[in-house]
PDB file of C-alpha atoms and ligand atoms in Angstrom:
ATOM      1  CA  UNK A   6      10.729   4.865  -5.581  1.00 71.00           C
ATOM      2  CA  UNK A   7      13.005   4.615  -9.073  1.00 88.00           C
ATOM      3  CA  UNK A   8      12.063   7.408 -11.912  1.00 92.00           C
ATOM      4  CA  UNK A   9      10.220   5.542 -14.470  1.00 94.00           C
ATOM      5  CA  UNK A  10       8.624   8.447 -17.055  1.00 97.00           C
ATOM      6  CA  UNK A  11      10.777  11.349 -17.582  1.00 97.00           C
ATOM      7  CA  UNK A  12       8.830  14.524 -20.077  1.00 97.00           C
ATOM      8  CA  UNK A  13      11.677  16.936 -20.950  1.00 97.00           C
ATOM      9  CA  UNK A  14      10.678  20.226 -22.746  1.00 97.00           C
ATOM     10  CA  UNK A  15       7.799  17.992 -24.916  1.00 98.00           C
ATOM     11  CA  UNK A  16       6.607  20.620 -27.787  1.00 98.00           C
ATOM     12  CA  UNK A  17       3.805  19.878 -30.607  1.00 98.00           C
ATOM     13  CA  UNK A  18       3.066  22.302 -32.660  1.00 97.00           C
ATOM     14  CA  UNK A  19       0.372  21.976 -35.011  1.00 97.00           C
ATOM     15  CA  UNK A  20       0.978  24.504 -37.817  1.00 94.00           C
ATOM     16  CA  UNK A  21       0.885  27.330 -36.149  1.00 93.00           C
ATOM     17  CA  UNK A  22      -1.061  26.840 -33.070  1.00 96.00           C
ATOM     18  CA  UNK A  23       1.530  25.522 -30.048  1.00 97.00           C
ATOM     19  CA  UNK A  24      -0.122  22.787 -28.681  1.00 97.00           C
ATOM     20  CA  UNK A  25       2.444  21.746 -26.343  1.00 98.00           C
ATOM     21  CA  UNK A  26       5.332  24.322 -25.237  1.00 97.00           C
ATOM     22  CA  UNK A  27       8.647  22.617 -23.565  1.00 97.00           C
ATOM     23  CA  UNK A  28       6.352  20.133 -21.021  1.00 98.00           C
ATOM     24  CA  UNK A  29       8.369  18.515 -18.326  1.00 98.00           C
ATOM     25  CA  UNK A  30       7.072  15.921 -16.421  1.00 97.00           C
ATOM     26  CA  UNK A  31       8.330  13.320 -14.118  1.00 97.00           C
ATOM     27  CA  UNK A  32       6.548  10.271 -12.890  1.00 97.00           C
ATOM     28  CA  UNK A  33       7.504   7.573 -10.071  1.00 96.00           C
ATOM     29  CA  UNK A  34       6.843   4.269 -10.198  1.00 96.00           C
ATOM     30  CA  UNK A  35       4.102   3.489  -8.605  1.00 96.00           C
ATOM     31  CA  UNK A  36       2.553   6.996  -8.574  1.00 97.00           C
ATOM     32  CA  UNK A  37      -0.756   8.383 -10.062  1.00 97.00           C
ATOM     33  CA  UNK A  38      -0.384  11.704 -11.859  1.00 98.00           C
ATOM     34  CA  UNK A  39      -3.553  14.088 -12.204  1.00 97.00           C
ATOM     35  CA  UNK A  40      -3.234  15.681 -15.501  1.00 97.00           C
ATOM     36  CA  UNK A  41      -6.041  19.264 -15.489  1.00 94.00           C
ATOM     37  CA  UNK A  42      -6.623  21.880 -17.696  1.00 92.00           C
ATOM     38  CA  UNK A  43      -8.914  23.995 -19.720  1.00 91.00           C
ATOM     39  CA  UNK A  44     -10.336  22.258 -22.749  1.00 93.00           C
ATOM     40  CA  UNK A  45      -7.572  22.498 -25.379  1.00 95.00           C
ATOM     41  CA  UNK A  46      -5.098  23.077 -23.124  1.00 95.00           C
ATOM     42  CA  UNK A  47      -2.419  19.984 -24.905  1.00 97.00           C
ATOM     43  CA  UNK A  48      -4.237  16.994 -22.130  1.00 97.00           C
ATOM     44  CA  UNK A  49      -4.713  15.013 -25.347  1.00 98.00           C
ATOM     45  CA  UNK A  50      -1.631  15.671 -27.073  1.00 98.00           C
ATOM     46  CA  UNK A  51       0.040  15.313 -24.361  1.00 98.00           C
ATOM     47  CA  UNK A  52      -1.107  11.255 -24.669  1.00 98.00           C
ATOM     48  CA  UNK A  53      -0.616  10.926 -28.074  1.00 97.00           C
ATOM     49  CA  UNK A  54       2.644  12.586 -28.306  1.00 98.00           C
ATOM     50  CA  UNK A  55       3.770  10.142 -26.228  1.00 98.00           C
ATOM     51  CA  UNK A  56       2.169   6.874 -27.473  1.00 96.00           C
ATOM     52  CA  UNK A  57       3.885   8.115 -31.149  1.00 96.00           C
ATOM     53  CA  UNK A  58       0.645   9.121 -32.427  1.00 95.00           C
ATOM     54  CA  UNK A  59       1.591  12.646 -33.118  1.00 95.00           C
ATOM     55  CA  UNK A  60       5.241  13.878 -33.653  1.00 95.00           C
ATOM     56  CA  UNK A  61       6.720  15.944 -31.351  1.00 97.00           C
ATOM     57  CA  UNK A  62       8.800  19.835 -32.130  1.00 97.00           C
ATOM     58  CA  UNK A  63      10.947  18.807 -29.642  1.00 95.00           C
ATOM     59  CA  UNK A  64      12.080  17.750 -26.001  1.00 97.00           C
ATOM     60  CA  UNK A  65      12.882  13.791 -25.104  1.00 97.00           C
ATOM     61  CA  UNK A  66      10.215  10.806 -23.890  1.00 97.00           C
ATOM     62  CA  UNK A  67      12.115   9.391 -21.494  1.00 97.00           C
ATOM     63  CA  UNK A  68      10.754   5.125 -20.462  1.00 95.00           C
ATOM     64  CA  UNK A  69      13.201   4.309 -18.071  1.00 91.00           C
ATOM     65  CA  UNK A  70      16.461   6.172 -19.550  1.00 90.00           C
ATOM     66  CA  UNK A  71      15.378   5.209 -23.189  1.00 94.00           C
ATOM     67  CA  UNK A  72      14.092   7.993 -25.431  1.00 96.00           C
ATOM     68  CA  UNK A  73      10.809   6.814 -26.559  1.00 96.00           C
ATOM     69  CA  UNK A  74       9.527  10.724 -28.573  1.00 95.00           C
ATOM     70  CA  UNK A  75       8.932   9.473 -32.612  1.00 92.00           C
ATOM     71  CA  UNK A  76       9.335   5.991 -32.485  1.00 95.00           C
ATOM     72  CA  UNK A  77       5.719   3.866 -34.169  1.00 94.00           C
ATOM     73  CA  UNK A  78       2.715   3.495 -32.099  1.00 93.00           C
ATOM     74  CA  UNK A  79       3.749  -0.185 -32.026  1.00 91.00           C
ATOM     75  CA  UNK A  80       7.115  -0.124 -31.161  1.00 93.00           C
ATOM     76  CA  UNK A  81       5.556   2.885 -27.114  1.00 95.00           C
ATOM     77  CA  UNK A  82       3.258   0.213 -26.470  1.00 92.00           C
ATOM     78  CA  UNK A  83       6.072  -2.964 -26.716  1.00 91.00           C
ATOM     79  CA  UNK A  84       8.237  -0.698 -23.789  1.00 93.00           C
ATOM     80  CA  UNK A  85       5.280  -0.709 -21.603  1.00 95.00           C
ATOM     81  CA  UNK A  86       2.835   2.007 -22.117  1.00 96.00           C
ATOM     82  CA  UNK A  87      -0.636   1.792 -22.530  1.00 96.00           C
ATOM     83  CA  UNK A  88      -3.764   4.029 -23.112  1.00 95.00           C
ATOM     84  CA  UNK A  89      -7.101   4.097 -23.219  1.00 95.00           C
ATOM     85  CA  UNK A  90      -8.479   7.107 -25.554  1.00 94.00           C
ATOM     86  CA  UNK A  91     -11.651  10.389 -24.945  1.00 90.00           C
ATOM     87  CA  UNK A  92     -13.616   9.095 -27.456  1.00 87.00           C
ATOM     88  CA  UNK A  93     -14.528   5.170 -26.700  1.00 84.00           C
ATOM     89  CA  UNK A  94     -12.340   2.692 -29.779  1.00 85.00           C
ATOM     90  CA  UNK A  95     -14.105  -0.245 -28.761  1.00 90.00           C
ATOM     91  CA  UNK A  96     -16.395  -2.258 -31.099  1.00 91.00           C
ATOM     92  CA  UNK A  97     -19.880  -3.127 -30.244  1.00 92.00           C
ATOM     93  CA  UNK A  98     -21.180  -5.724 -32.396  1.00 92.00           C
ATOM     94  CA  UNK A  99     -16.978  -8.350 -31.071  1.00 93.00           C
ATOM     95  CA  UNK A 100     -17.118  -9.959 -27.593  1.00 94.00           C
ATOM     96  CA  UNK A 101     -15.855  -8.354 -24.118  1.00 95.00           C
ATOM     97  CA  UNK A 102     -13.006 -11.067 -24.935  1.00 93.00           C
ATOM     98  CA  UNK A 103     -11.923 -10.379 -28.432  1.00 91.00           C
ATOM     99  CA  UNK A 104     -11.967  -6.535 -28.181  1.00 93.00           C
ATOM    100  CA  UNK A 105      -9.507  -7.167 -24.857  1.00 93.00           C
ATOM    101  CA  UNK A 106      -7.251  -9.351 -27.021  1.00 88.00           C
ATOM    102  CA  UNK A 107      -6.992  -7.240 -29.641  1.00 81.00           C
ATOM    103  CA  UNK A 108      -5.035  -5.009 -27.340  1.00 72.00           C
ATOM    104  CA  UNK A 109      -2.014  -7.401 -26.923  1.00 74.00           C
ATOM    105  CA  UNK A 110      -0.749  -7.232 -30.048  1.00 60.00           C
ATOM    106  CA  UNK A 111       0.264 -10.116 -32.239  1.00 53.00           C
ATOM    107  CA  UNK A 112      -1.773 -11.654 -29.351  1.00 48.00           C
ATOM    108  CA  UNK A 113      -2.461 -14.558 -31.567  1.00 51.00           C
ATOM    109  CA  UNK A 114      -1.032 -16.541 -34.843  1.00 52.00           C
ATOM    110  CA  UNK A 115      -4.207 -15.763 -37.319  1.00 56.00           C
ATOM    111  CA  UNK A 116      -2.353 -16.747 -40.427  1.00 62.00           C
ATOM    112  CA  UNK A 117      -3.715 -20.084 -41.707  1.00 60.00           C
ATOM    113  CA  UNK A 118      -0.153 -21.850 -42.521  1.00 61.00           C
ATOM    114  CA  UNK A 119       0.352 -21.156 -38.482  1.00 60.00           C
ATOM    115  CA  UNK A 120      -3.250 -22.628 -37.124  1.00 60.00           C
ATOM    116  CA  UNK A 121      -3.064 -26.373 -39.983  1.00 63.00           C
ATOM    117  CA  UNK A 122       1.438 -26.705 -39.098  1.00 64.00           C
ATOM    118  CA  UNK A 123       0.995 -25.484 -35.441  1.00 67.00           C
ATOM    119  CA  UNK A 124      -2.941 -26.497 -34.540  1.00 67.00           C
ATOM    120  CA  UNK A 125      -1.937 -27.091 -30.621  1.00 71.00           C
ATOM    121  CA  UNK A 126       0.295 -24.162 -29.693  1.00 70.00           C
ATOM    122  CA  UNK A 127      -2.659 -22.154 -31.055  1.00 68.00           C
ATOM    123  CA  UNK A 128      -4.892 -23.491 -28.979  1.00 73.00           C
ATOM    124  CA  UNK A 129      -2.833 -23.025 -25.858  1.00 76.00           C
ATOM    125  CA  UNK A 130      -2.768 -19.860 -26.965  1.00 74.00           C
ATOM    126  CA  UNK A 131      -6.121 -19.102 -27.145  1.00 76.00           C
ATOM    127  CA  UNK A 132      -6.626 -20.734 -23.532  1.00 82.00           C
ATOM    128  CA  UNK A 133      -3.894 -18.167 -22.391  1.00 83.00           C
ATOM    129  CA  UNK A 134      -5.512 -15.137 -23.505  1.00 84.00           C
ATOM    130  CA  UNK A 135      -8.664 -16.699 -21.858  1.00 88.00           C
ATOM    131  CA  UNK A 136      -6.672 -16.981 -19.070  1.00 91.00           C
ATOM    132  CA  UNK A 137      -5.391 -13.072 -18.378  1.00 91.00           C
ATOM    133  CA  UNK A 138      -8.429 -11.489 -19.439  1.00 93.00           C
ATOM    134  CA  UNK A 139     -10.611 -13.190 -17.420  1.00 94.00           C
ATOM    135  CA  UNK A 140      -8.205 -13.003 -14.368  1.00 93.00           C
ATOM    136  CA  UNK A 141      -8.371  -8.861 -15.424  1.00 93.00           C
ATOM    137  CA  UNK A 142     -12.345  -9.179 -15.706  1.00 96.00           C
ATOM    138  CA  UNK A 143     -12.317 -10.633 -12.266  1.00 94.00           C
ATOM    139  CA  UNK A 144     -10.656  -7.714 -10.898  1.00 90.00           C
ATOM    140  CA  UNK A 145     -13.776  -5.324 -11.709  1.00 91.00           C
ATOM    141  CA  UNK A 146     -16.221  -7.556 -10.270  1.00 91.00           C
ATOM    142  CA  UNK A 147     -16.894 -11.381 -10.763  1.00 93.00           C
ATOM    143  CA  UNK A 148     -19.903 -10.253 -12.940  1.00 94.00           C
ATOM    144  CA  UNK A 149     -17.811  -9.411 -14.993  1.00 95.00           C
ATOM    145  CA  UNK A 150     -16.016 -12.139 -15.159  1.00 95.00           C
ATOM    146  CA  UNK A 151     -18.922 -13.891 -16.772  1.00 96.00           C
ATOM    147  CA  UNK A 152     -20.156 -12.261 -19.781  1.00 96.00           C
ATOM    148  CA  UNK A 153     -16.119 -12.527 -21.271  1.00 95.00           C
ATOM    149  CA  UNK A 154     -18.019 -13.993 -23.875  1.00 95.00           C
ATOM    150  CA  UNK A 155     -21.146 -11.483 -24.110  1.00 96.00           C
ATOM    151  CA  UNK A 156     -21.141  -9.404 -26.619  1.00 97.00           C
ATOM    152  CA  UNK A 157     -19.892  -5.640 -26.010  1.00 96.00           C
ATOM    153  CA  UNK A 158     -23.154  -3.530 -27.224  1.00 96.00           C
ATOM    154  CA  UNK A 159     -25.099  -5.963 -24.004  1.00 97.00           C
ATOM    155  CA  UNK A 160     -23.013  -4.465 -21.023  1.00 96.00           C
ATOM    156  CA  UNK A 161     -23.483  -0.552 -19.436  1.00 93.00           C
ATOM    157  CA  UNK A 162     -21.356   2.006 -19.928  1.00 91.00           C
ATOM    158  CA  UNK A 163     -19.416   1.691 -17.262  1.00 93.00           C
ATOM    159  CA  UNK A 164     -19.088  -2.118 -17.922  1.00 95.00           C
ATOM    160  CA  UNK A 165     -17.578  -0.453 -21.587  1.00 95.00           C
ATOM    161  CA  UNK A 166     -15.410   1.774 -19.899  1.00 94.00           C
ATOM    162  CA  UNK A 167     -13.900  -1.522 -17.590  1.00 95.00           C
ATOM    163  CA  UNK A 168     -13.238  -3.055 -20.741  1.00 96.00           C
ATOM    164  CA  UNK A 169     -11.319   0.108 -22.496  1.00 95.00           C
ATOM    165  CA  UNK A 170      -9.472  -0.319 -19.404  1.00 95.00           C
ATOM    166  CA  UNK A 171      -8.179  -4.345 -18.691  1.00 95.00           C
ATOM    167  CA  UNK A 172      -7.569  -3.898 -22.842  1.00 93.00           C
ATOM    168  CA  UNK A 173      -4.623  -1.098 -21.810  1.00 94.00           C
ATOM    169  CA  UNK A 174      -4.141  -3.591 -18.999  1.00 94.00           C
ATOM    170  CA  UNK A 175      -3.861  -7.201 -20.855  1.00 92.00           C
ATOM    171  CA  UNK A 176      -0.337  -5.800 -22.416  1.00 89.00           C
ATOM    172  CA  UNK A 177       1.029  -5.552 -18.674  1.00 92.00           C
ATOM    173  CA  UNK A 178       1.578  -1.656 -19.138  1.00 95.00           C
ATOM    174  CA  UNK A 179       4.228   0.034 -16.965  1.00 96.00           C
ATOM    175  CA  UNK A 180       2.558   3.252 -17.712  1.00 97.00           C
ATOM    176  CA  UNK A 181      -1.543   3.894 -18.077  1.00 97.00           C
ATOM    177  CA  UNK A 182      -2.496   6.937 -19.594  1.00 98.00           C
ATOM    178  CA  UNK A 183      -6.878   7.549 -19.123  1.00 97.00           C
ATOM    179  CA  UNK A 184      -8.088  10.043 -21.169  1.00 96.00           C
ATOM    180  CA  UNK A 185     -11.430  11.253 -19.459  1.00 95.00           C
ATOM    181  CA  UNK A 186     -12.597   7.620 -19.022  1.00 93.00           C
ATOM    182  CA  UNK A 187     -15.260   8.918 -15.823  1.00 91.00           C
ATOM    183  CA  UNK A 188     -16.863  11.114 -19.531  1.00 90.00           C
ATOM    184  CA  UNK A 189     -20.598  10.719 -18.915  1.00 88.00           C
ATOM    185  CA  UNK A 190     -20.345   8.893 -15.981  1.00 91.00           C
ATOM    186  CA  UNK A 191     -22.608  10.197 -13.313  1.00 92.00           C
ATOM    187  CA  UNK A 192     -21.561  11.043  -9.938  1.00 92.00           C
ATOM    188  CA  UNK A 193     -21.959   7.718  -7.894  1.00 93.00           C
ATOM    189  CA  UNK A 194     -20.541   5.822 -11.562  1.00 93.00           C
ATOM    190  CA  UNK A 195     -17.492   7.949 -10.642  1.00 94.00           C
ATOM    191  CA  UNK A 196     -17.223   7.158  -7.487  1.00 93.00           C
ATOM    192  CA  UNK A 197     -17.248   3.663  -8.122  1.00 94.00           C
ATOM    193  CA  UNK A 198     -15.295   3.939 -11.400  1.00 94.00           C
ATOM    194  CA  UNK A 199     -12.565   5.583  -9.804  1.00 94.00           C
ATOM    195  CA  UNK A 200     -12.483   2.892  -6.257  1.00 94.00           C
ATOM    196  CA  UNK A 201     -11.560   0.484  -9.621  1.00 94.00           C
ATOM    197  CA  UNK A 202      -8.825   2.570 -11.241  1.00 95.00           C
ATOM    198  CA  UNK A 203      -7.847   2.172  -7.109  1.00 95.00           C
ATOM    199  CA  UNK A 204      -8.336  -1.232  -7.155  1.00 94.00           C
ATOM    200  CA  UNK A 205      -5.910  -1.869 -10.693  1.00 94.00           C
ATOM    201  CA  UNK A 206      -2.816   0.297  -8.837  1.00 94.00           C
ATOM    202  CA  UNK A 207      -3.044  -1.948  -6.147  1.00 94.00           C
ATOM    203  CA  UNK A 208      -2.711  -4.731  -8.244  1.00 93.00           C
ATOM    204  CA  UNK A 209      -0.446  -3.588 -10.237  1.00 94.00           C
ATOM    205  CA  UNK A 210       2.265  -1.156  -7.441  1.00 94.00           C
ATOM    206  CA  UNK A 211       4.014  -0.282  -9.791  1.00 95.00           C
ATOM    207  CA  UNK A 212       2.798   0.979 -12.987  1.00 97.00           C
ATOM    208  CA  UNK A 213       2.661   4.423 -13.111  1.00 97.00           C
ATOM    209  CA  UNK A 214      -0.960   6.451 -14.136  1.00 98.00           C
ATOM    210  CA  UNK A 215      -1.494   9.101 -15.644  1.00 98.00           C
ATOM    211  CA  UNK A 216      -5.282  10.226 -15.718  1.00 97.00           C
ATOM    212  CA  UNK A 217      -7.049  13.133 -17.781  1.00 97.00           C
ATOM    213  CA  UNK A 218     -10.458  14.074 -15.639  1.00 92.00           C
ATOM    214  CA  UNK A 219     -12.186  17.401 -14.946  1.00 88.00           C
ATOM    215  CA  UNK A 220     -13.677  16.223 -11.698  1.00 86.00           C
ATOM    216  CA  UNK A 221     -11.446  17.841  -9.330  1.00 87.00           C
ATOM    217  CA  UNK A 222     -13.009  16.108  -6.630  1.00 86.00           C
ATOM    218  CA  UNK A 223     -11.772  12.719  -7.760  1.00 90.00           C
ATOM    219  CA  UNK A 224      -8.442  14.206  -8.785  1.00 92.00           C
ATOM    220  CA  UNK A 225      -8.282  14.578  -5.272  1.00 93.00           C
ATOM    221  CA  UNK A 226      -9.260  10.398  -4.446  1.00 94.00           C
ATOM    222  CA  UNK A 227      -7.044   9.267  -6.634  1.00 96.00           C
ATOM    223  CA  UNK A 228      -4.377  11.350  -7.904  1.00 97.00           C
ATOM    224  CA  UNK A 229      -0.625  11.194  -5.922  1.00 97.00           C
ATOM    225  CA  UNK A 230       0.234  14.772  -7.445  1.00 97.00           C
ATOM    226  CA  UNK A 231      -1.355  17.407 -10.196  1.00 96.00           C
ATOM    227  CA  UNK A 232      -0.305  18.856 -13.457  1.00 96.00           C
ATOM    228  CA  UNK A 233      -2.393  21.824 -14.672  1.00 95.00           C
ATOM    229  CA  UNK A 234      -1.949  22.580 -18.019  1.00 95.00           C
ATOM    230  CA  UNK A 235      -3.108  25.835 -20.171  1.00 93.00           C
ATOM    231  CA  UNK A 236      -2.372  26.267 -23.619  1.00 94.00           C
ATOM    232  CA  UNK A 237       0.129  23.281 -23.596  1.00 96.00           C
ATOM    233  CA  UNK A 238       2.327  24.360 -20.592  1.00 96.00           C
ATOM    234  CA  UNK A 239       2.093  23.591 -17.095  1.00 96.00           C
ATOM    235  CA  UNK A 240       1.386  25.812 -15.502  1.00 94.00           C
ATOM    236  CA  UNK A 241       1.046  24.501 -11.772  1.00 94.00           C
ATOM    237  CA  UNK A 242       2.025  20.842 -10.166  1.00 96.00           C
ATOM    238  CA  UNK A 243       2.540  19.410  -6.834  1.00 96.00           C
ATOM    239  CA  UNK A 244      -0.391  17.501  -4.567  1.00 96.00           C
ATOM    240  CA  UNK A 245      -4.084  17.890  -5.117  1.00 94.00           C
ATOM    241  CA  UNK A 246      -4.133  20.644  -2.103  1.00 94.00           C
ATOM    242  CA  UNK A 247      -0.468  22.966  -3.119  1.00 94.00           C
ATOM    243  CA  UNK A 248      -2.092  23.081  -6.971  1.00 93.00           C
ATOM    244  CA  UNK A 249      -5.595  24.223  -5.850  1.00 91.00           C
ATOM    245  CA  UNK A 250      -4.177  26.468  -3.541  1.00 91.00           C
ATOM    246  CA  UNK A 251      -2.311  27.394  -6.819  1.00 90.00           C
ATOM    247  CA  UNK A 252      -3.389  31.495  -7.472  1.00 88.00           C
ATOM    248  CA  UNK A 253      -3.521  30.628 -11.321  1.00 84.00           C
ATOM    249  CA  UNK A 254      -5.452  27.164 -10.812  1.00 85.00           C
ATOM    250  CA  UNK A 255      -8.339  29.122  -8.405  1.00 84.00           C
ATOM    251  CA  UNK A 256      -8.691  31.901 -10.955  1.00 81.00           C
ATOM    252  CA  UNK A 257      -9.056  30.091 -14.057  1.00 68.00           C
ATOM    253  CA  UNK A 258      -9.598  26.920 -13.653  1.00 65.00           C
ATOM    254  CA  UNK A 259     -11.959  26.098 -10.595  1.00 62.00           C
ATOM    255  CA  UNK A 260     -13.738  29.668 -12.122  1.00 62.00           C
ATOM    256  CA  UNK A 261     -13.727  32.104  -8.094  1.00 53.00           C
ATOM    257  CA  UNK A 262     -12.054  34.729  -7.326  1.00 46.00           C
TER     258      UNK A 262
HETATM  259  N1  ATP B   4      -4.584  16.428 -35.101  1.00 66.72           N
HETATM  260  C1  ATP B   4      -4.843  18.424 -34.780  1.00 66.72           C
HETATM  261  N2  ATP B   4      -4.617  19.210 -36.104  1.00 66.72           N
HETATM  262  C2  ATP B   4      -4.700  20.567 -35.384  1.00 66.72           C
HETATM  263  N3  ATP B   4      -4.492  21.299 -33.649  1.00 66.72           N
HETATM  264  C3  ATP B   4      -4.676  20.064 -33.319  1.00 66.72           C
HETATM  265  C4  ATP B   4      -5.206  18.481 -33.409  1.00 66.72           C
HETATM  266  N4  ATP B   4      -5.130  17.312 -32.200  1.00 66.72           N
HETATM  267  C5  ATP B   4      -5.538  19.492 -31.242  1.00 66.72           C
HETATM  268  N5  ATP B   4      -4.860  19.798 -31.771  1.00 66.72           N
HETATM  269  C6  ATP B   4      -5.212  21.650 -31.306  1.00 66.72           C
HETATM  270  O1  ATP B   4      -4.941  21.397 -30.053  1.00 66.72           O
HETATM  271  C7  ATP B   4      -4.904  22.367 -29.056  1.00 66.72           C
HETATM  272  C8  ATP B   4      -4.954  21.168 -27.523  1.00 66.72           C
HETATM  273  O2  ATP B   4      -5.497  19.870 -28.130  1.00 66.72           O
HETATM  274  P1  ATP B   4      -5.960  18.459 -27.153  1.00 66.72           P
HETATM  275  O3  ATP B   4      -7.242  17.838 -27.227  1.00 66.72           O
HETATM  276  O4  ATP B   4      -4.503  18.366 -26.830  1.00 66.72           O
HETATM  277  O5  ATP B   4      -6.954  19.399 -25.994  1.00 66.72           O
HETATM  278  P2  ATP B   4      -7.295  18.777 -24.239  1.00 66.72           P
HETATM  279  O6  ATP B   4      -6.447  19.379 -23.490  1.00 66.72           O
HETATM  280  O7  ATP B   4      -7.308  17.613 -24.157  1.00 66.72           O
HETATM  281  O8  ATP B   4      -9.017  19.499 -23.589  1.00 66.72           O
HETATM  282  P3  ATP B   4      -9.866  18.141 -23.719  1.00 66.72           P
HETATM  283  O9  ATP B   4      -9.856  18.808 -22.304  1.00 66.72           O
HETATM  284  O10 ATP B   4     -11.426  19.565 -24.463  1.00 66.72           O
HETATM  285  O11 ATP B   4     -10.075  17.031 -24.458  1.00 66.72           O
HETATM  286  C9  ATP B   4      -6.387  22.874 -29.030  1.00 66.72           C
HETATM  287  O12 ATP B   4      -6.484  23.803 -30.171  1.00 66.72           O
HETATM  288  C10 ATP B   4      -6.793  21.718 -30.410  1.00 66.72           C
HETATM  289  O13 ATP B   4      -7.570  22.237 -30.710  1.00 66.72           O
HETATM  290 MG1   MG B   5      -8.451  16.229 -24.160  1.00 66.72          MG
END
């Protein structure tokens, strides 16, 4: 397996707060990393730093050897990094299709001039997007694919989360960042959703995933490797078994003595 992604001594500061403190992390192609840590430990800040939503105060973020730190989010996305957000950014009044296609920037040429004079190309591009959205939805289930043009607000919570993942996947990312995708789900829904994530991994064997998740049993099920943050620093890393055996994780994160 070749190395896809590498964060090297990445720091982020908000005024006097050191939200990320020289964080380093390597990811091979096709692996799932579970990112865990207490509230406020810097997990979302790490995703924001990688995707260009917050400025780094030092360090490199390499995708395939190219430093993407400081790039505009659109350029990070073009280099194959997609994400979901801790708080949903779906548009409830729009259709499933619209919500997914929004994830594919520049997917449609919507200028009046372009559409009048290149109608054939426009229609072809709509058809292509439709096929791609349907194929992605079918990864999750055929009943979901049948709802391509339903308004999003008619879907259940778990289906909406699937739509968020589809929106990130439509860009064909090499690295997918999932920020607490199971938040607010029942244990049964979480189990079902994690089966979906494993299915997605099966369909994209070279794509790597970092998943932020608080439930340790979920991490155990899906992650090949775990990274634990505290106050912006990496405090443990390794297989699930190695990480839960770590004295710091035992004491501080799992709350056992
Ligand atoms: N834009 C910002 N401006 C100032 N402080 C921020 C900003 N974003 C995050 N922080 C602070 O940085 C620290 C890390 O926050 P972050 O959201 O990364 O934590 P987290 O590990 O994702 O937590 P949670 O599990 O609650 O989502 C926190 O102390 C937070 O208050
Ligand atoms: Mg967070």
